[in-house]
Amino acid sequence: MATCPNGHTSRADDYCDVCGERIGGAPPSPSSPSGGSGPGASGNHVPPPRPGGASGGGSACPDCGTPASDRFCEACGYDFATGGGKPTP
């Protein structure tokens, strides 16, 4: 099990199961333009859609278009349960 920067235990090792915070990798740049709240910030990788339909009922992330497969978007951390963007730490 992994631990997110906020101290939550998570079964996933990429994004926290509790808060959606990215686990590991480089931290977000504090000097990103417009406060860094936009989904199109440079350095964000959006995987291509999966052929043959997406798992999760065909819904996609409204911020980046990645197919929904769990509570949080695997590409940007969007919270599908609350309908909000990535939570602040």
mmCIF file of C-alpha atoms in Angstrom:
data_model
loop_
_atom_site.group_PDB
_atom_site.id
_atom_site.type_symbol
_atom_site.label_atom_id
_atom_site.label_comp_id
_atom_site.label_asym_id
_atom_site.label_seq_id
_atom_site.Cartn_x
_atom_site.Cartn_y
_atom_site.Cartn_z
ATOM 1 C CA MET A 1 0.000 0.000 0.000
ATOM 2 C CA ALA A 2 1.102 3.528 -0.744
ATOM 3 C CA THR A 3 0.786 6.658 1.385
ATOM 4 C CA CYS A 4 -0.197 9.985 -0.170
ATOM 5 C CA PRO A 5 1.473 13.316 0.707
ATOM 6 C CA ASN A 6 -1.483 14.024 3.024
ATOM 7 C CA GLY A 7 -0.842 10.815 5.017
ATOM 8 C CA HIS A 8 -3.724 8.676 3.698
ATOM 9 C CA THR A 9 -3.167 4.972 3.028
ATOM 10 C CA SER A 10 -4.099 4.046 -0.542
ATOM 11 C CA ARG A 11 -4.307 0.768 -2.433
ATOM 12 C CA ALA A 12 -3.510 2.611 -5.669
ATOM 13 C CA ASP A 13 0.038 3.845 -6.115
ATOM 14 C CA ASP A 14 -0.691 6.717 -8.520
ATOM 15 C CA TYR A 15 -3.502 8.736 -6.867
ATOM 16 C CA CYS A 16 -4.807 8.567 -3.288
ATOM 17 C CA ASP A 17 -8.036 6.572 -2.862
ATOM 18 C CA VAL A 18 -9.170 9.015 -0.150
ATOM 19 C CA CYS A 19 -8.342 12.520 -1.396
ATOM 20 C CA GLY A 20 -7.174 12.087 -4.997
ATOM 21 C CA GLU A 21 -3.737 13.594 -4.379
ATOM 22 C CA ARG A 22 -1.018 12.330 -6.737
ATOM 23 C CA ILE A 23 1.307 9.820 -5.079
ATOM 24 C CA GLY A 24 4.972 9.964 -6.053
ATOM 25 C CA GLY A 25 6.376 11.758 -9.058
ATOM 26 C CA ALA A 26 7.250 15.422 -9.246
ATOM 27 C CA PRO A 27 5.154 17.832 -7.172
ATOM 28 C CA PRO A 28 3.121 20.421 -9.102
ATOM 29 C CA SER A 29 4.958 23.614 -9.949
ATOM 30 C CA PRO A 30 3.960 26.475 -7.616
ATOM 31 C CA SER A 31 4.757 29.037 -10.325
ATOM 32 C CA SER A 32 2.299 27.759 -12.930
ATOM 33 C CA PRO A 33 0.292 30.443 -14.776
ATOM 34 C CA SER A 34 -3.112 31.536 -13.417
ATOM 35 C CA GLY A 35 -2.621 29.707 -10.138
ATOM 36 C CA GLY A 36 -2.271 26.290 -11.752
ATOM 37 C CA SER A 37 -5.980 25.530 -11.646
ATOM 38 C CA GLY A 38 -6.467 24.907 -15.362
ATOM 39 C CA PRO A 39 -6.610 21.383 -16.767
ATOM 40 C CA GLY A 40 -4.420 22.309 -19.742
ATOM 41 C CA ALA A 41 -1.293 23.197 -17.782
ATOM 42 C CA SER A 42 1.888 22.146 -19.529
ATOM 43 C CA GLY A 43 3.334 18.812 -18.483
ATOM 44 C CA ASN A 44 -0.038 17.110 -18.022
ATOM 45 C CA HIS A 45 -0.269 13.859 -19.940
ATOM 46 C CA VAL A 46 -3.696 12.735 -21.072
ATOM 47 C CA PRO A 47 -3.800 9.116 -22.202
ATOM 48 C CA PRO A 48 -5.685 8.371 -25.433
ATOM 49 C CA PRO A 49 -9.221 6.968 -25.152
ATOM 50 C CA ARG A 50 -9.445 3.200 -24.960
ATOM 51 C CA PRO A 51 -10.827 1.518 -28.086
ATOM 52 C CA GLY A 52 -14.040 -0.466 -27.795
ATOM 53 C CA GLY A 53 -15.615 1.719 -25.122
ATOM 54 C CA ALA A 54 -14.418 2.754 -21.722
ATOM 55 C CA SER A 55 -14.980 0.887 -18.524
ATOM 56 C CA GLY A 56 -17.147 2.793 -16.080
ATOM 57 C CA GLY A 57 -20.322 3.114 -18.137
ATOM 58 C CA GLY A 58 -18.899 5.273 -20.917
ATOM 59 C CA SER A 59 -18.481 8.401 -18.799
ATOM 60 C CA ALA A 60 -15.396 10.535 -19.213
ATOM 61 C CA CYS A 61 -13.640 13.149 -17.117
ATOM 62 C CA PRO A 62 -15.096 16.596 -17.878
ATOM 63 C CA ASP A 63 -11.688 18.208 -17.266
ATOM 64 C CA CYS A 64 -9.442 16.060 -19.482
ATOM 65 C CA GLY A 65 -11.646 13.491 -21.279
ATOM 66 C CA THR A 66 -9.998 10.389 -19.792
ATOM 67 C CA PRO A 67 -12.479 7.479 -19.419
ATOM 68 C CA ALA A 68 -13.803 7.122 -15.866
ATOM 69 C CA SER A 69 -12.651 3.925 -14.177
ATOM 70 C CA ASP A 70 -12.852 4.746 -10.453
ATOM 71 C CA ARG A 71 -13.741 7.607 -8.086
ATOM 72 C CA PHE A 72 -10.830 9.802 -9.218
ATOM 73 C CA CYS A 73 -9.640 10.460 -12.783
ATOM 74 C CA GLU A 74 -6.413 8.561 -13.434
ATOM 75 C CA ALA A 75 -4.962 11.448 -15.479
ATOM 76 C CA CYS A 76 -5.834 14.623 -13.554
ATOM 77 C CA GLY A 77 -7.367 13.579 -10.210
ATOM 78 C CA TYR A 78 -10.924 14.885 -10.881
ATOM 79 C CA ASP A 79 -13.350 13.598 -8.200
ATOM 80 C CA PHE A 80 -16.305 11.960 -9.994
ATOM 81 C CA ALA A 81 -18.178 11.413 -6.698
ATOM 82 C CA THR A 82 -18.386 15.105 -5.797
ATOM 83 C CA GLY A 83 -18.270 16.487 -9.322
ATOM 84 C CA GLY A 84 -15.366 18.697 -8.383
ATOM 85 C CA GLY A 85 -11.822 19.201 -9.469
ATOM 86 C CA LYS A 86 -8.829 17.821 -7.657
ATOM 87 C CA PRO A 87 -9.133 18.629 -3.935
ATOM 88 C CA THR A 88 -6.696 21.040 -2.355
ATOM 89 C CA PRO A 89 -4.257 19.496 0.149
#
